[in-house]
């Protein structure tokens, strides 16, 4: 049943989302060549064209990011708290299966979106730098970046993504506890939790983490642990509200 | 025979308003049961409690030996009083979805029902009228071989011809080991098919029994008894 839930989660994303991301990559690639030609021969082109291309690229990056967030929020909100909740919540699956299937697919889209944005930025400079030079540089990227542990960095990013998505779910669920202004209350919940987390963790961080230790192993371990604890609270809070406090309208 | 559905001292309040007030009952398999009551009498709350969409404050719901859970969702076919169809899908995508999740779903039966109701399964759901959406939902629900069908206001928005067809479909589905609970306030339309009735008022059962027995005892139709109980 879990794999079927995943299948329908993946199906929900429309072709427009992929078209948007492909558009982003194409414009970035095009802009890369424009930058190169400006580099080699600054007089060759009207200044207005690169300006517009940059504007379009910026808009595309912003919209692909917004589209990802919208998909994550809308899928959770409409499938569980909207009318479709009558269907979702009476399928012969558990609430945990529903939340985890949505979470996994949200994480997948977040990673996909991040990769597309990173690649599109890479494409801007690729023609100027040259493919050969980039390929030579890539293996040494770990030495250049201030991270001495790439594996921990990947795990840190993954956990921060999970915790971020679960925070969205939890905030949406808290919004449902109110009879009116549910979306507004979700926003209030979201920002209140973030402020509370900052207020709560800053003293801890100051105590355990001297600032010169940024991106060190203890830094990563501290944050990964924090993300695990936060994620558990957000996850079980969400599941509790859906099971015990939800009244579909 | 063990009852298919049992409610034990079931209560549910919203803030301070009591919606279901200490209801106990046992319903057997093989019956068509009318859950009758005016708006706000607690019908939908009761149905949500049976489906596990709400948790009771007190008491228990037991369906075929199980509390509301994955096990009961497998055997309950539920038609809510609102449309839950995913607008961006075609009718046949919904058939796929039901086929994927419910073992007791018969695709062939669903396709036949759709044909009888002149619905094309290539049609996008967002292009359907409200009445046609209701029909699609009813087809999905009735094409399952469930043990308990719970239909919340199933005939509210459809035309009289479709209404007759729907009632006929409900009767045809009824079998020895399955029961159908129909919640409605349009009693005269469904009265002929009811075996049992439950009258709900302000969260309490005010009358329950065999439809023939009640007609005999009061010397009038269930519809007239209903009017008397709710207007008087």
Short mmCIF file of N, CA, C and O in Angstrom, two decimals, chain B residues 49-97:
data_model
loop_
_atom_site.label_atom_id
_atom_site.label_comp_id
_atom_site.label_asym_id
_atom_site.label_seq_id
_atom_site.Cartn_x
_atom_site.Cartn_y
_atom_site.Cartn_z
N UNK B 49 -17.70 9.31 12.96
CA UNK B 49 -17.16 8.49 14.05
C UNK B 49 -17.00 7.04 13.60
O UNK B 49 -16.00 6.38 13.90
N UNK B 50 -18.00 6.54 12.86
CA UNK B 50 -17.94 5.14 12.39
C UNK B 50 -16.77 4.97 11.42
O UNK B 50 -16.09 3.95 11.41
N UNK B 51 -16.50 6.00 10.61
CA UNK B 51 -15.42 5.93 9.63
C UNK B 51 -14.04 6.25 10.20
O UNK B 51 -13.05 6.23 9.48
N UNK B 52 -13.99 6.59 11.48
CA UNK B 52 -12.70 6.92 12.08
C UNK B 52 -12.20 8.30 11.69
O UNK B 52 -11.03 8.62 11.90
N UNK B 53 -13.06 9.13 11.12
CA UNK B 53 -12.66 10.50 10.76
C UNK B 53 -12.75 11.44 11.95
O UNK B 53 -12.24 12.55 11.92
N UNK B 54 -13.43 10.98 13.00
CA UNK B 54 -13.50 11.71 14.27
C UNK B 54 -13.25 10.69 15.38
O UNK B 54 -13.57 9.52 15.22
N UNK B 55 -12.69 11.17 16.48
CA UNK B 55 -12.51 10.28 17.63
C UNK B 55 -13.58 10.61 18.67
O UNK B 55 -13.82 11.78 18.94
N UNK B 56 -14.23 9.57 19.26
CA UNK B 56 -15.26 9.86 20.26
C UNK B 56 -14.66 10.39 21.56
O UNK B 56 -13.51 10.10 21.87
N UNK B 57 -15.47 11.18 22.29
CA UNK B 57 -15.04 11.61 23.62
C UNK B 57 -15.18 10.43 24.59
O UNK B 57 -14.38 10.24 25.49
N UNK B 58 -16.26 9.69 24.39
CA UNK B 58 -16.53 8.52 25.24
C UNK B 58 -17.11 7.42 24.38
O UNK B 58 -17.71 7.69 23.34
N UNK B 59 -16.99 6.19 24.85
CA UNK B 59 -17.65 5.08 24.17
C UNK B 59 -16.83 4.47 23.06
O UNK B 59 -15.69 4.88 22.80
N UNK B 60 -17.43 3.48 22.40
CA UNK B 60 -16.72 2.68 21.41
C UNK B 60 -17.54 2.46 20.16
O UNK B 60 -18.75 2.34 20.22
N UNK B 61 -16.82 2.37 19.03
CA UNK B 61 -17.43 1.93 17.77
C UNK B 61 -16.77 0.61 17.42
O UNK B 61 -15.54 0.52 17.43
N UNK B 62 -17.55 -0.43 17.13
CA UNK B 62 -16.98 -1.72 16.73
C UNK B 62 -17.65 -2.16 15.43
O UNK B 62 -18.87 -2.26 15.35
N UNK B 63 -16.83 -2.38 14.40
CA UNK B 63 -17.35 -2.80 13.09
C UNK B 63 -16.77 -4.16 12.78
O UNK B 63 -15.54 -4.29 12.66
N UNK B 64 -17.63 -5.15 12.66
CA UNK B 64 -17.19 -6.52 12.35
C UNK B 64 -16.08 -6.97 13.29
O UNK B 64 -15.14 -7.66 12.88
N UNK B 65 -16.15 -6.55 14.54
CA UNK B 65 -15.16 -6.98 15.53
C UNK B 65 -13.96 -6.05 15.68
O UNK B 65 -13.12 -6.27 16.55
N UNK B 66 -13.87 -5.01 14.85
CA UNK B 66 -12.71 -4.11 14.93
C UNK B 66 -13.14 -2.68 15.26
O UNK B 66 -14.19 -2.23 14.83
N UNK B 67 -12.29 -1.97 16.01
CA UNK B 67 -12.48 -0.52 16.16
C UNK B 67 -12.05 0.13 14.85
O UNK B 67 -11.30 -0.47 14.09
N UNK B 68 -12.53 1.37 14.58
CA UNK B 68 -12.15 2.02 13.32
C UNK B 68 -10.62 1.99 13.12
O UNK B 68 -9.87 2.43 13.99
N UNK B 69 -10.19 1.44 12.01
CA UNK B 69 -8.77 1.22 11.74
C UNK B 69 -8.62 0.84 10.27
O UNK B 69 -9.59 0.86 9.52
N UNK B 70 -7.41 0.43 9.90
CA UNK B 70 -7.20 0.00 8.51
C UNK B 70 -8.14 -1.18 8.20
O UNK B 70 -8.72 -1.24 7.11
N UNK B 71 -8.30 -2.08 9.17
CA UNK B 71 -9.16 -3.25 8.96
C UNK B 71 -10.59 -2.85 8.62
O UNK B 71 -11.23 -3.45 7.76
N UNK B 72 -11.11 -1.82 9.31
CA UNK B 72 -12.51 -1.43 9.04
C UNK B 72 -12.60 -0.62 7.74
O UNK B 72 -13.62 -0.69 7.05
N UNK B 73 -11.53 0.10 7.40
CA UNK B 73 -11.56 0.88 6.15
C UNK B 73 -11.61 -0.04 4.94
O UNK B 73 -12.11 0.33 3.88
N UNK B 74 -11.05 -1.25 5.11
CA UNK B 74 -11.10 -2.23 4.02
C UNK B 74 -12.52 -2.70 3.73
O UNK B 74 -12.82 -3.11 2.62
N UNK B 75 -13.38 -2.68 4.76
CA UNK B 75 -14.71 -3.27 4.58
C UNK B 75 -15.83 -2.24 4.56
O UNK B 75 -16.98 -2.59 4.34
N UNK B 76 -15.50 -0.97 4.80
CA UNK B 76 -16.53 0.07 4.73
C UNK B 76 -16.39 0.82 3.40
O UNK B 76 -15.31 1.25 3.03
N UNK B 77 -17.48 0.97 2.70
CA UNK B 77 -17.50 1.78 1.49
C UNK B 77 -18.32 3.03 1.81
O UNK B 77 -19.52 2.95 2.05
N UNK B 78 -17.65 4.18 1.83
CA UNK B 78 -18.25 5.39 2.39
C UNK B 78 -18.45 6.47 1.32
O UNK B 78 -17.53 6.81 0.58
N UNK B 79 -19.65 6.97 1.26
CA UNK B 79 -19.96 8.10 0.38
C UNK B 79 -20.21 9.33 1.25
O UNK B 79 -21.25 9.43 1.90
N UNK B 80 -19.25 10.28 1.31
CA UNK B 80 -19.48 11.46 2.13
C UNK B 80 -20.51 12.40 1.50
O UNK B 80 -20.85 12.23 0.32
N UNK B 81 -20.97 13.37 2.26
CA UNK B 81 -21.99 14.28 1.71
C UNK B 81 -21.35 15.42 0.91
O UNK B 81 -22.00 16.40 0.60
N UNK B 82 -20.06 15.28 0.60
CA UNK B 82 -19.39 16.31 -0.18
C UNK B 82 -18.54 15.62 -1.24
O UNK B 82 -18.27 14.43 -1.13
N UNK B 83 -18.13 16.37 -2.26
CA UNK B 83 -17.34 15.71 -3.30
C UNK B 83 -15.86 15.67 -2.91
O UNK B 83 -15.31 16.65 -2.45
N UNK B 84 -15.26 14.49 -3.05
CA UNK B 84 -13.85 14.37 -2.67
C UNK B 84 -12.97 14.05 -3.87
O UNK B 84 -11.82 13.69 -3.74
N UNK B 85 -13.51 14.17 -5.06
CA UNK B 85 -12.77 13.79 -6.26
C UNK B 85 -11.62 14.75 -6.52
O UNK B 85 -11.76 15.95 -6.29
N UNK B 86 -10.50 14.22 -6.98
CA UNK B 86 -9.37 15.09 -7.33
C UNK B 86 -9.63 15.69 -8.69
O UNK B 86 -9.68 14.99 -9.69
N UNK B 87 -9.81 17.01 -8.70
CA UNK B 87 -10.29 17.72 -9.89
C UNK B 87 -9.44 17.49 -11.13
O UNK B 87 -9.94 17.43 -12.23
N UNK B 88 -8.13 17.38 -10.95
CA UNK B 88 -7.24 17.26 -12.10
C UNK B 88 -7.23 15.87 -12.74
O UNK B 88 -6.49 15.64 -13.68
N UNK B 89 -8.03 14.96 -12.20
CA UNK B 89 -8.01 13.59 -12.70
C UNK B 89 -9.16 13.32 -13.66
O UNK B 89 -10.17 14.01 -13.64
N UNK B 90 -9.00 12.26 -14.46
CA UNK B 90 -10.11 11.78 -15.28
C UNK B 90 -10.88 10.74 -14.45
O UNK B 90 -10.36 10.20 -13.48
N UNK B 91 -12.12 10.44 -14.92
CA UNK B 91 -12.90 9.43 -14.21
C UNK B 91 -12.11 8.13 -14.12
O UNK B 91 -12.05 7.49 -13.08
N UNK B 92 -11.45 7.77 -15.23
CA UNK B 92 -10.76 6.48 -15.21
C UNK B 92 -9.54 6.47 -14.27
O UNK B 92 -9.16 5.41 -13.78
N UNK B 93 -8.98 7.67 -14.00
CA UNK B 93 -7.89 7.72 -13.00
C UNK B 93 -8.42 7.36 -11.61
O UNK B 93 -7.73 6.74 -10.81
N UNK B 94 -9.66 7.81 -11.34
CA UNK B 94 -10.26 7.45 -10.05
C UNK B 94 -10.53 5.95 -9.98
O UNK B 94 -10.40 5.34 -8.93
N UNK B 95 -10.93 5.37 -11.12
CA UNK B 95 -11.14 3.92 -11.14
C UNK B 95 -9.82 3.21 -10.82
O UNK B 95 -9.78 2.25 -10.05
N UNK B 96 -8.71 3.72 -11.42
CA UNK B 96 -7.38 3.14 -11.14
C UNK B 96 -7.07 3.23 -9.65
O UNK B 96 -6.58 2.28 -9.05
N UNK B 97 -7.37 4.42 -9.08
CA UNK B 97 -7.05 4.63 -7.67
C UNK B 97 -7.82 3.64 -6.78
O UNK B 97 -7.24 2.99 -5.91
#
